[in-house]
CSV table of C-alpha atoms in Angstrom, one decimal:
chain,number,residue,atom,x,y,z
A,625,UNK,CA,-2.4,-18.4,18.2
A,626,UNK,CA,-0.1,-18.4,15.0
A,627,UNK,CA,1.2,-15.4,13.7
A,628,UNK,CA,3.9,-14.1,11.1
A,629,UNK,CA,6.8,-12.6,12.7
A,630,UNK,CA,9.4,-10.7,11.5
A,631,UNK,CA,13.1,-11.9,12.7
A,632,UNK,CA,15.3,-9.9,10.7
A,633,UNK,CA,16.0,-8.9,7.0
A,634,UNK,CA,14.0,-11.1,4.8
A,635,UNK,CA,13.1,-13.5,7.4
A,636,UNK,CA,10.1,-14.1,8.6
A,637,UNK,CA,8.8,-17.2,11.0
A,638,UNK,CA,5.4,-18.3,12.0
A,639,UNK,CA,5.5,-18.4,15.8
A,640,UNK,CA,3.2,-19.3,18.6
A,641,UNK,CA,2.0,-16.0,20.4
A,642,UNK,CA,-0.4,-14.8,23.1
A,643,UNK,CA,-4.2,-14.8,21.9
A,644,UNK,CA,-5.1,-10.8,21.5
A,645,UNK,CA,-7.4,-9.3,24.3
A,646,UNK,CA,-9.9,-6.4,24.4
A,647,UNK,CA,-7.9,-3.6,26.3
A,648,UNK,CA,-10.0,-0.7,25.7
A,649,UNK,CA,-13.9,-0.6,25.3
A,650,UNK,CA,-14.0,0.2,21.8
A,651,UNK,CA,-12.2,-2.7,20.5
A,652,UNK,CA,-13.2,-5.6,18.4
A,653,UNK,CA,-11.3,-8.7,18.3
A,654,UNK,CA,-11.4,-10.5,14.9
A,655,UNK,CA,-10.7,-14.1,13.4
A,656,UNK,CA,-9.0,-13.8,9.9
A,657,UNK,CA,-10.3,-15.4,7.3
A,658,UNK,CA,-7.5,-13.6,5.0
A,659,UNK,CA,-4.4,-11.9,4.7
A,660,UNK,CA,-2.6,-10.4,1.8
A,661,UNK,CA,1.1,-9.6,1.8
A,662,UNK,CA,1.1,-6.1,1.0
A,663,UNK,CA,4.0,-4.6,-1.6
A,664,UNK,CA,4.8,-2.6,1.3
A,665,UNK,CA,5.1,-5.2,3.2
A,666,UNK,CA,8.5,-5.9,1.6
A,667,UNK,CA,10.3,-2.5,2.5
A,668,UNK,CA,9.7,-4.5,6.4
A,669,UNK,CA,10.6,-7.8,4.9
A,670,UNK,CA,13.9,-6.4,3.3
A,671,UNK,CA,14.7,-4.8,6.7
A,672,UNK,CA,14.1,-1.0,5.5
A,673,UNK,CA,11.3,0.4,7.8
A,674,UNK,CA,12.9,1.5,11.1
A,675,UNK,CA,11.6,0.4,14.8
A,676,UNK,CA,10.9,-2.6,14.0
A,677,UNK,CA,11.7,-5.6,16.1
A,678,UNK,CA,12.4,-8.9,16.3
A,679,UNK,CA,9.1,-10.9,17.0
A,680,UNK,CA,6.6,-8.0,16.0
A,681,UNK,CA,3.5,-9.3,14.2
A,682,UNK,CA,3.7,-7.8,10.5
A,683,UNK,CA,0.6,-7.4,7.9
A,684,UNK,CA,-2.4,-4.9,7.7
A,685,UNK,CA,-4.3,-6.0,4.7
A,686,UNK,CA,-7.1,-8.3,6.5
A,687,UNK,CA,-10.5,-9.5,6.7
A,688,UNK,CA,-12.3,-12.0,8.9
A,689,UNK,CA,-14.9,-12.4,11.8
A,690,UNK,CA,-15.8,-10.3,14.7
A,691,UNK,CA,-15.3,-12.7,17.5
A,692,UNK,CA,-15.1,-10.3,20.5
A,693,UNK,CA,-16.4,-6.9,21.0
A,694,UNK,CA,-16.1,-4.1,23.2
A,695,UNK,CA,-18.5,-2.7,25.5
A,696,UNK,CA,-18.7,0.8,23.3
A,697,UNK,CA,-18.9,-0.6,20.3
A,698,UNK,CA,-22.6,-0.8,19.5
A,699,UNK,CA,-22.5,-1.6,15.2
A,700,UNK,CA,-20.9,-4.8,15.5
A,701,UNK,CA,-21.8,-7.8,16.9
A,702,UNK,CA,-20.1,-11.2,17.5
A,703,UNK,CA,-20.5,-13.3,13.8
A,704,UNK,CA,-20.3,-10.4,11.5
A,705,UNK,CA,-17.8,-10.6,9.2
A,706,UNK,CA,-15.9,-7.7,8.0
A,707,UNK,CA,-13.2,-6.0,6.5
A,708,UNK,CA,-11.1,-3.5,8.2
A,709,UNK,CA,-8.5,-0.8,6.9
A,710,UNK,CA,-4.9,-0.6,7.2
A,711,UNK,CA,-4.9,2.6,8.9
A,712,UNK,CA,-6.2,3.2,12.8
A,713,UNK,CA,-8.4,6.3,12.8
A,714,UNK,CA,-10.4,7.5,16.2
A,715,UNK,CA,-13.1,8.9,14.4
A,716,UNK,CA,-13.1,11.8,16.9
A,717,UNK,CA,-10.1,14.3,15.9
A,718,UNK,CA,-10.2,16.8,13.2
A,719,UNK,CA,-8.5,15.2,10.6
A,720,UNK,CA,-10.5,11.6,10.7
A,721,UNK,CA,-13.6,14.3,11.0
A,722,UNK,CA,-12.1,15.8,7.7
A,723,UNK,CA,-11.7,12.4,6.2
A,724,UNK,CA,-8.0,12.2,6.8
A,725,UNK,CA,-8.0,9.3,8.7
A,726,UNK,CA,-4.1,8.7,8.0
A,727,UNK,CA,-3.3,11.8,10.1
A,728,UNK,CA,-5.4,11.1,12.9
A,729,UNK,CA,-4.2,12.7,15.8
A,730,UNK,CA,-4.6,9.7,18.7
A,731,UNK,CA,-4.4,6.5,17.1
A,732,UNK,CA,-0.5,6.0,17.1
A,733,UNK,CA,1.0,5.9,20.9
A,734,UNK,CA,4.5,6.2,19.7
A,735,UNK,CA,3.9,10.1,17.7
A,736,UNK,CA,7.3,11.6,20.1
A,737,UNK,CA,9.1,9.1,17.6
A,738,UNK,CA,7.2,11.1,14.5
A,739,UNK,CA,7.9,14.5,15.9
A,740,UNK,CA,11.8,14.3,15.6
A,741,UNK,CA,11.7,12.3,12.0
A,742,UNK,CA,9.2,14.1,10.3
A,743,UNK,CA,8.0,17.1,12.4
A,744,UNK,CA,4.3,15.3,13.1
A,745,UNK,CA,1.9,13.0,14.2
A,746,UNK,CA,0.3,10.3,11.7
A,747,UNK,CA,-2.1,7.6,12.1
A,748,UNK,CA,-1.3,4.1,13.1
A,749,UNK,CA,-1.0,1.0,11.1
A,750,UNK,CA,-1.1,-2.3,12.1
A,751,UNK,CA,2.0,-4.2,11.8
A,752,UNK,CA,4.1,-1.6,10.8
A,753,UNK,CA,6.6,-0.8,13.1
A,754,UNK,CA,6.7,0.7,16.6
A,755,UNK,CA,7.1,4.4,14.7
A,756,UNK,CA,3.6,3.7,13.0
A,757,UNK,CA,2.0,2.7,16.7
A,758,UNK,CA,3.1,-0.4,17.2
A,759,UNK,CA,0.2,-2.3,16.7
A,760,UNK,CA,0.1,-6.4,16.2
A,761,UNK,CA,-0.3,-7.0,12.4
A,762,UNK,CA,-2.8,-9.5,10.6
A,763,UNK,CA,-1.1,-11.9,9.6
A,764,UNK,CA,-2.1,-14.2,12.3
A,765,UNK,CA,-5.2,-15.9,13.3
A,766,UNK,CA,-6.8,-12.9,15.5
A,767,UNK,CA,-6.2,-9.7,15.9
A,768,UNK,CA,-7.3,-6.8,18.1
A,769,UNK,CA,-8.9,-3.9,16.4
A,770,UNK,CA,-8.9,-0.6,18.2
A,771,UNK,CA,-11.7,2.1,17.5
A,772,UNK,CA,-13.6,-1.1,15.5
A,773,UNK,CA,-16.9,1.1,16.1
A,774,UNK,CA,-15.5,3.8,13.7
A,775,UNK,CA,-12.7,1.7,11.7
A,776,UNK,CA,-14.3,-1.5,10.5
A,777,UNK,CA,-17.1,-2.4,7.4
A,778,UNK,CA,-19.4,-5.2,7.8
A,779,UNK,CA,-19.5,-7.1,4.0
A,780,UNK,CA,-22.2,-10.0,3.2
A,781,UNK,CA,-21.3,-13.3,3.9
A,782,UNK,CA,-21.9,-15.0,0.3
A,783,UNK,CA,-19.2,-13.1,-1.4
A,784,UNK,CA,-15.6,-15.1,-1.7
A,785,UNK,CA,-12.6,-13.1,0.3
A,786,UNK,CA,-11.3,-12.3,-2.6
A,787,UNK,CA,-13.0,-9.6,-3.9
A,788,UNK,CA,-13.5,-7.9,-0.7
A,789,UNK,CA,-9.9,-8.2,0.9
A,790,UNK,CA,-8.0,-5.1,-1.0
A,791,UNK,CA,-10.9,-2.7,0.4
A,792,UNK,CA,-8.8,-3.0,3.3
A,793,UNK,CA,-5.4,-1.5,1.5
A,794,UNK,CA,-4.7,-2.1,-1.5
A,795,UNK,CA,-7.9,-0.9,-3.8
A,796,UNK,CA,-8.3,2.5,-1.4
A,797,UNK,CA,-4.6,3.1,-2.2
A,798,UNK,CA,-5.1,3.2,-5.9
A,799,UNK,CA,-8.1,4.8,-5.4
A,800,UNK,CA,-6.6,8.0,-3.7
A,801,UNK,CA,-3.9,8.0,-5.6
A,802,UNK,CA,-5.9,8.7,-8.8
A,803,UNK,CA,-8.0,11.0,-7.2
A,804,UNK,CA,-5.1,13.3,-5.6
A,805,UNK,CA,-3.9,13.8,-9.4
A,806,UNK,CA,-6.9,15.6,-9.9
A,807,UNK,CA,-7.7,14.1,-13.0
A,808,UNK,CA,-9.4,15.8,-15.9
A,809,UNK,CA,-11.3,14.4,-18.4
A,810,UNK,CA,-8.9,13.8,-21.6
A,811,UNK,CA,-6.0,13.7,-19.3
A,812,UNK,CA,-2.8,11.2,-19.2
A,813,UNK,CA,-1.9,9.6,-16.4
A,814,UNK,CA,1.6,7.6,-16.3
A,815,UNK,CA,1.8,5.4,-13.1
A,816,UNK,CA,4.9,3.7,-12.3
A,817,UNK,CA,4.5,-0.1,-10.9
A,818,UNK,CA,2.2,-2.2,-12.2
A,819,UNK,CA,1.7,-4.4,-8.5
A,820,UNK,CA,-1.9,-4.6,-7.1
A,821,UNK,CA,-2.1,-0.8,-5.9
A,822,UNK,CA,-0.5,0.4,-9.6
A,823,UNK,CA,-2.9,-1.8,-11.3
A,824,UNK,CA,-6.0,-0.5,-9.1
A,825,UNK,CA,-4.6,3.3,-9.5
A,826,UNK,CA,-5.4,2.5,-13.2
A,827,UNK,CA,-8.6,1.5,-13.1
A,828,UNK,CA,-9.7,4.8,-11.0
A,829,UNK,CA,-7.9,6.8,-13.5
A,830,UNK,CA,-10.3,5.3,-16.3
A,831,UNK,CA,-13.4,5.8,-13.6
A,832,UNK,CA,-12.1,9.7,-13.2
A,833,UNK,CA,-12.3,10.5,-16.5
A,834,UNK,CA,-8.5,9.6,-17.4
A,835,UNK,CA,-8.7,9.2,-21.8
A,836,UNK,CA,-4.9,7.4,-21.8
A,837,UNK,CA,-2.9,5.3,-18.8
A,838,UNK,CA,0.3,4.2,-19.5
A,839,UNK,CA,1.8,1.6,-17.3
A,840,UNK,CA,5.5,1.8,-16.1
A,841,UNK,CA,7.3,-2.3,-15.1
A,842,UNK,CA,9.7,-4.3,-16.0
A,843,UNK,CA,8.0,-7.3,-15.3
A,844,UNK,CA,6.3,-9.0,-18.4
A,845,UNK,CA,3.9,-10.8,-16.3
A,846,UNK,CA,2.7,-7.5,-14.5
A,847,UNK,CA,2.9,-5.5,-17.8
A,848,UNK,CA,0.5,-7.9,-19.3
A,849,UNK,CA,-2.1,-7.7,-16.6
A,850,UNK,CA,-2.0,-4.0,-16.5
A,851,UNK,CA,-3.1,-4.4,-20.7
A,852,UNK,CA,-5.7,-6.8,-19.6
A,853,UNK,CA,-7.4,-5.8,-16.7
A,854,UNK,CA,-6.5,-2.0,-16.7
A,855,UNK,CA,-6.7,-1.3,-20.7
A,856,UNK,CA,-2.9,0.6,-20.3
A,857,UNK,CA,-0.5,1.1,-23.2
A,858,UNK,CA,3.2,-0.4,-21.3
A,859,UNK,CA,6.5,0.9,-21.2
A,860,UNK,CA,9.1,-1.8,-20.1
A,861,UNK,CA,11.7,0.5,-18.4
A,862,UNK,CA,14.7,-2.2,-19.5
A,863,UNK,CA,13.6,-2.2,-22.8
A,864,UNK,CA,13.3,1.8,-23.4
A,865,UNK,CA,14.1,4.7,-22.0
A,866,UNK,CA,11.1,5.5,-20.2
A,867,UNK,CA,11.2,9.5,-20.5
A,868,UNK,CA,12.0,9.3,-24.1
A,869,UNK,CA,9.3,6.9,-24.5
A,870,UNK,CA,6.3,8.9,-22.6
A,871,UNK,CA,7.8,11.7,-25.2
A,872,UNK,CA,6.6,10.1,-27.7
A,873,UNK,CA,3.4,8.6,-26.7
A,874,UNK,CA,2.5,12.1,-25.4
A,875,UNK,CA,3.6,14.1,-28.5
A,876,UNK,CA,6.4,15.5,-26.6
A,877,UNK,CA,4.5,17.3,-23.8
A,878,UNK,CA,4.6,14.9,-21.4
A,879,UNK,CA,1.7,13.2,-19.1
A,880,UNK,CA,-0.9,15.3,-17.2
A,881,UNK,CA,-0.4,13.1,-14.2
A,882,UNK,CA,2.4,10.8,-12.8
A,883,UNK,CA,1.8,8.5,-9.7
A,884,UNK,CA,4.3,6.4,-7.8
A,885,UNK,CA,2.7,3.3,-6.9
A,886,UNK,CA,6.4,1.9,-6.2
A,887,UNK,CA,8.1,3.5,-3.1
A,888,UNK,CA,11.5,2.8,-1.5
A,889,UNK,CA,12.6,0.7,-2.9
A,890,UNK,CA,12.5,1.6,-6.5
A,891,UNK,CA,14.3,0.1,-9.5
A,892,UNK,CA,16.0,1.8,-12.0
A,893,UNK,CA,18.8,1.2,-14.8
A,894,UNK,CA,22.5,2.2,-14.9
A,895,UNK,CA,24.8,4.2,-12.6
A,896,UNK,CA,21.6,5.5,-11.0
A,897,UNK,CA,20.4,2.5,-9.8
A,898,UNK,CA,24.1,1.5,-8.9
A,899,UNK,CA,24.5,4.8,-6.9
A,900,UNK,CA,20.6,4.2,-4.7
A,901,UNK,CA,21.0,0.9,-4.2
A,902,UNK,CA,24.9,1.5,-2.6
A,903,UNK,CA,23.7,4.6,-0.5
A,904,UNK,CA,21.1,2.5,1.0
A,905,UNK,CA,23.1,-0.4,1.7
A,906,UNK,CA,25.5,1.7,3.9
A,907,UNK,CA,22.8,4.0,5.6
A,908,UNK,CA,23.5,7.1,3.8
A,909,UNK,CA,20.2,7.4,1.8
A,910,UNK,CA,17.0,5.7,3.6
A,911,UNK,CA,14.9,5.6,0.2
A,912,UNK,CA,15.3,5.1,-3.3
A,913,UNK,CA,13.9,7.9,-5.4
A,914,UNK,CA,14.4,6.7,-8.8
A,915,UNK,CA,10.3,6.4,-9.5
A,916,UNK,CA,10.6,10.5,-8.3
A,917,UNK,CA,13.3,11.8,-10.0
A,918,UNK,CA,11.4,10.1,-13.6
A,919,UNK,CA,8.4,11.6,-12.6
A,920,UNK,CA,9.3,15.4,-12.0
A,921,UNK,CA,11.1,15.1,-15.1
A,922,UNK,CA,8.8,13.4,-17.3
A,923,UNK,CA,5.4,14.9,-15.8
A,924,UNK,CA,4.2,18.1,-18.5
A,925,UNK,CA,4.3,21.5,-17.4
A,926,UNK,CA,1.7,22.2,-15.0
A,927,UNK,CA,1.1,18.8,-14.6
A,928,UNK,CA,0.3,16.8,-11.3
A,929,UNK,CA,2.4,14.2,-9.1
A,930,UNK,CA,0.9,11.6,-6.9
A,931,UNK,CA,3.0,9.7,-4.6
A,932,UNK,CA,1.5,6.7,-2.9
A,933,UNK,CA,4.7,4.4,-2.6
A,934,UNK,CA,5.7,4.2,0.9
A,935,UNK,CA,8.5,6.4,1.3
A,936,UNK,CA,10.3,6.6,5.3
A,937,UNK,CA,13.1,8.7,5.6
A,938,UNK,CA,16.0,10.8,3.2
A,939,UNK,CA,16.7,10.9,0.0
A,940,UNK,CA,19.0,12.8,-2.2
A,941,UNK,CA,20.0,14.1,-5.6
A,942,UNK,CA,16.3,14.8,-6.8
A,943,UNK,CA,15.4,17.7,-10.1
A,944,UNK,CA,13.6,19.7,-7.3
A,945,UNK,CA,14.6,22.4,-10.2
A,946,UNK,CA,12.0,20.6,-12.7
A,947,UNK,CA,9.5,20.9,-9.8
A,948,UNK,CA,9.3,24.2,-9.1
A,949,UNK,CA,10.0,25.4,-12.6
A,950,UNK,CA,7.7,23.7,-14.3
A,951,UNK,CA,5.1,24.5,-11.7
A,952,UNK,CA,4.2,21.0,-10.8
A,953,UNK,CA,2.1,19.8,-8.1
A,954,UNK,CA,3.0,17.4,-5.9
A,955,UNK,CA,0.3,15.1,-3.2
A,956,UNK,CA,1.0,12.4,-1.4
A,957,UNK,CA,0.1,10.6,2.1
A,958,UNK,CA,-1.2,7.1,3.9
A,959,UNK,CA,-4.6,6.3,2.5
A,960,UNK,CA,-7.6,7.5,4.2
A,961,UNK,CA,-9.2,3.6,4.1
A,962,UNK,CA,-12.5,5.1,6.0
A,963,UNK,CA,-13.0,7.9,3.7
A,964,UNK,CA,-13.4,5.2,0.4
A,965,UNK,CA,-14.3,1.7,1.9
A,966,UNK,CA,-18.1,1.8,1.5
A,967,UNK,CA,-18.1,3.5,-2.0
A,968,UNK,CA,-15.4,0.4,-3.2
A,969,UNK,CA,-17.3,-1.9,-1.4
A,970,UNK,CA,-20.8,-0.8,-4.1
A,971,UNK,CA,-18.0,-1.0,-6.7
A,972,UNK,CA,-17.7,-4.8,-5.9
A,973,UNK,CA,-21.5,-5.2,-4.9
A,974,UNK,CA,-22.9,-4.4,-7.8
A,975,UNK,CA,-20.2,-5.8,-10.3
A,976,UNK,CA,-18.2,-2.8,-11.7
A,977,UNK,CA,-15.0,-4.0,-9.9
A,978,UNK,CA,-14.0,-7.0,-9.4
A,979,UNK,CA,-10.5,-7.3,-7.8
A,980,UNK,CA,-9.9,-11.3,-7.3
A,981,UNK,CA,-7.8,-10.9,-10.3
A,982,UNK,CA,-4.6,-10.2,-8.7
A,983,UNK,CA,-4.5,-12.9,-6.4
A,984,UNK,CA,-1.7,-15.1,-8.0
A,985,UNK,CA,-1.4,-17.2,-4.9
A,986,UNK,CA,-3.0,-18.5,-1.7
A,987,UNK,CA,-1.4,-19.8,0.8
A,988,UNK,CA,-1.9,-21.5,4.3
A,989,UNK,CA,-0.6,-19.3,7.1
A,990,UNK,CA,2.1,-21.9,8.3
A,991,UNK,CA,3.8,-21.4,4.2
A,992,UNK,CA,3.9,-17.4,4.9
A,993,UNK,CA,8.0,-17.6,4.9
A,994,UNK,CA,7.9,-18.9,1.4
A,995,UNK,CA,5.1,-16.8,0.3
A,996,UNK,CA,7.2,-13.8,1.4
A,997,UNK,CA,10.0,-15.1,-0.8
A,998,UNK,CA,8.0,-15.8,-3.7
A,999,UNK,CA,6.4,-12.3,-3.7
A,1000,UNK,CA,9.7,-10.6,-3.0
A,1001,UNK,CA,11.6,-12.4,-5.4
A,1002,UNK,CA,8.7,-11.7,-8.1
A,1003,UNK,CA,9.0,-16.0,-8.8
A,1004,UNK,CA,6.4,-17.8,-10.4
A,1005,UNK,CA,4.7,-14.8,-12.0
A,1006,UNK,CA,3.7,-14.0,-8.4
A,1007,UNK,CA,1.3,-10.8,-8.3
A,1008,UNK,CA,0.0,-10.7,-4.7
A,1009,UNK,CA,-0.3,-13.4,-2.2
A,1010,UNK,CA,-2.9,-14.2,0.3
A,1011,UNK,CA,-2.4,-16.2,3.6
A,1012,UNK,CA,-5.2,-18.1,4.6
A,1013,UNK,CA,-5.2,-18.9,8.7
């Protein structure tokens, strides 16, 4: 089959590779009918996510058709189509029975790697390096699914791809994100990054009882879409400064809630930025935590922080003083995909959310290395692109 692989810092090639096989008998194997290039795929794509090797198979936002199943897996048959989430849960440890399918205890075979980094075990996710399991990614024409019988939603088959392709990452992201800032009604909620999982953070703010989101970008194009579709007042960070300016929309007290919807590889202004942006480039800071350093600072007293940027390693010179003194709360994590795909998936059935919106361009499979550029270099207005095999 042809798949994306990953060669190096922002390179990618589409390369001839070994069909997937069923290896244990609760997998699924499934024809893609789309692929999205995930924002976090980038932080791979740049060359910032550890373990990862030449030739490895990248993506994990994916839908397509159950072509191969398992002998244990008894909900799916061969012709369903379905949509499957970024995250590898076994359905049979505590945390995926609590709903916390991104901590799952057996899904990831390389957790010894965890243990020294960050003192645990997580969940898998496919085509995300060999410390997140090591799985293929989607970005191909098949892939194998493990624990399909517990990790996969079967969607109708007269609704187009793209309005049921971000159940699989993106709109569960946004979704957890607003709902780990424990949103009250009448509250604020700033979110920094206005991509796909920003823009769908915004919406669940409004649907959880948010009265005011303010959008954080420097992008017109994305600033403009988080007006339209996601009815947020905009701050463009290069325009104004964007802790005097939530000041002010806020009547000085700051928002009740600020989520990162940004990550790693965050963008700021001045020396700041200078300073990130030179500590990663010689290996002595792993992440840039511009997004979090704004946030502690900016957030009201009391208030609550949601990070759902993808954030891998160390970072440094953070108001850890404005955290604990202004009593702020801070969640974060993978999303739990399982926990939310069939409540999003009613969102889209019966016409509250439609998502196709963000798709800014689709592309065959064999064009993924300059879909990669487009999205990375934020060209042509480019919001979110989808491969199609």
């Amino acid at each position: 089959m042809k798949a994306v692989c990953w060669q190096g810092a922002n390179k990618v090639q589409v390369d001839t590779v070994p069909d997937p096989k069923i290896l244990n008998p609760r997998d699924a194997i499934v024809k893609i009918t789309s692929t999205a290039i995930c924002g976090s795929d980038l932080h791979i794509y740049g060359g910032y996510i550890p373990t990862v090797q030449k030739g490895d198979i990248i993506g994990h936002e994916f839908m397509g058709e159950i072509v191969e199943v398992g002998s244990k897996v008894a909900n799916l048959k061969i012709g369903d189509r379905v949509v499957v989430p970024s995250t590898i849960g076994c359905g049979n440890c505590s945390y995926c029975q609590k709903d916390q399918w991104s901590l799952c205890d057996n899904s990831n075979p390389n957790g010894w790697m965890q243990e020294k980094l960050w003192g645990g075990v997580t969940s898998a996710i496919y085509g995300y390096s060999h410390l997140l399991g090591g799985y293929a990614g989607a970005q191909a024409e098949y892939v194998r699914v493990p624990f399909a019988d517990v990790g996969v939603v079967k969607v109708p088959k007269d609704i187009p791809d793209e309005k049921l392709l971000f159940i699989s990452d993106a709109i569960p992201t946004g979704y957890m994100g607003a709902e780990l800032c424990n949103i009250q009604p009448g509250d604020t909620v700033a979110v920094w990054g206005c991509g796909a999982v920003g823009i769908f953070a915004m919406i669940s703010a409004y649907m959880m009882g948010a009265e005011r989101v303010i959008a954080i970008d420097r992008f017109p194009e994305r600033l403009e879409m988080a007006r339209k579709y996601a009815k947020a007042d905009t701050i463009n960070y290069e325009e104004i400064n964007t802790g005097d300016a939530l000041k002010e929309m806020t009547g000085g007290r700051g928002p009740d809630c600020c989520l990162d919807a940004v990550g790693l590889e965050a963008h700021g202004v001045g020396f700041e930025d200078f300073y990130d942006q030179t500590k990663q480039k010689l290996k002595l800071e792993t992440d840039r935590p511009h997004v979090l350093r704004e946030m502690m600072v900016a957030c009201r007293k009391g208030g609550t922080l949601s990070v759902m940027g993808v954030y891998g390693g160390f970072v440094d010179k953070m108001p850890f003083g404005a955290l604990m003194n202004k009593g702020l709360t801070m969640r974060a994590g993978q999303m739990h995909g399982q926990k939310y795909m069939h409540k999003l998936l009613d969102l889209v059935l019966t016409g509250q959310l439609d998502p196709s919106f963000v798709v800014t361009h689709q592309l065959p499979l064999a064009q993924a290395p300059e879909g990669y550029k487009i999205f990375q270099q934020k060209e042509d207005n480019c919001i979110k692109v989808v491969l199609k095999p």
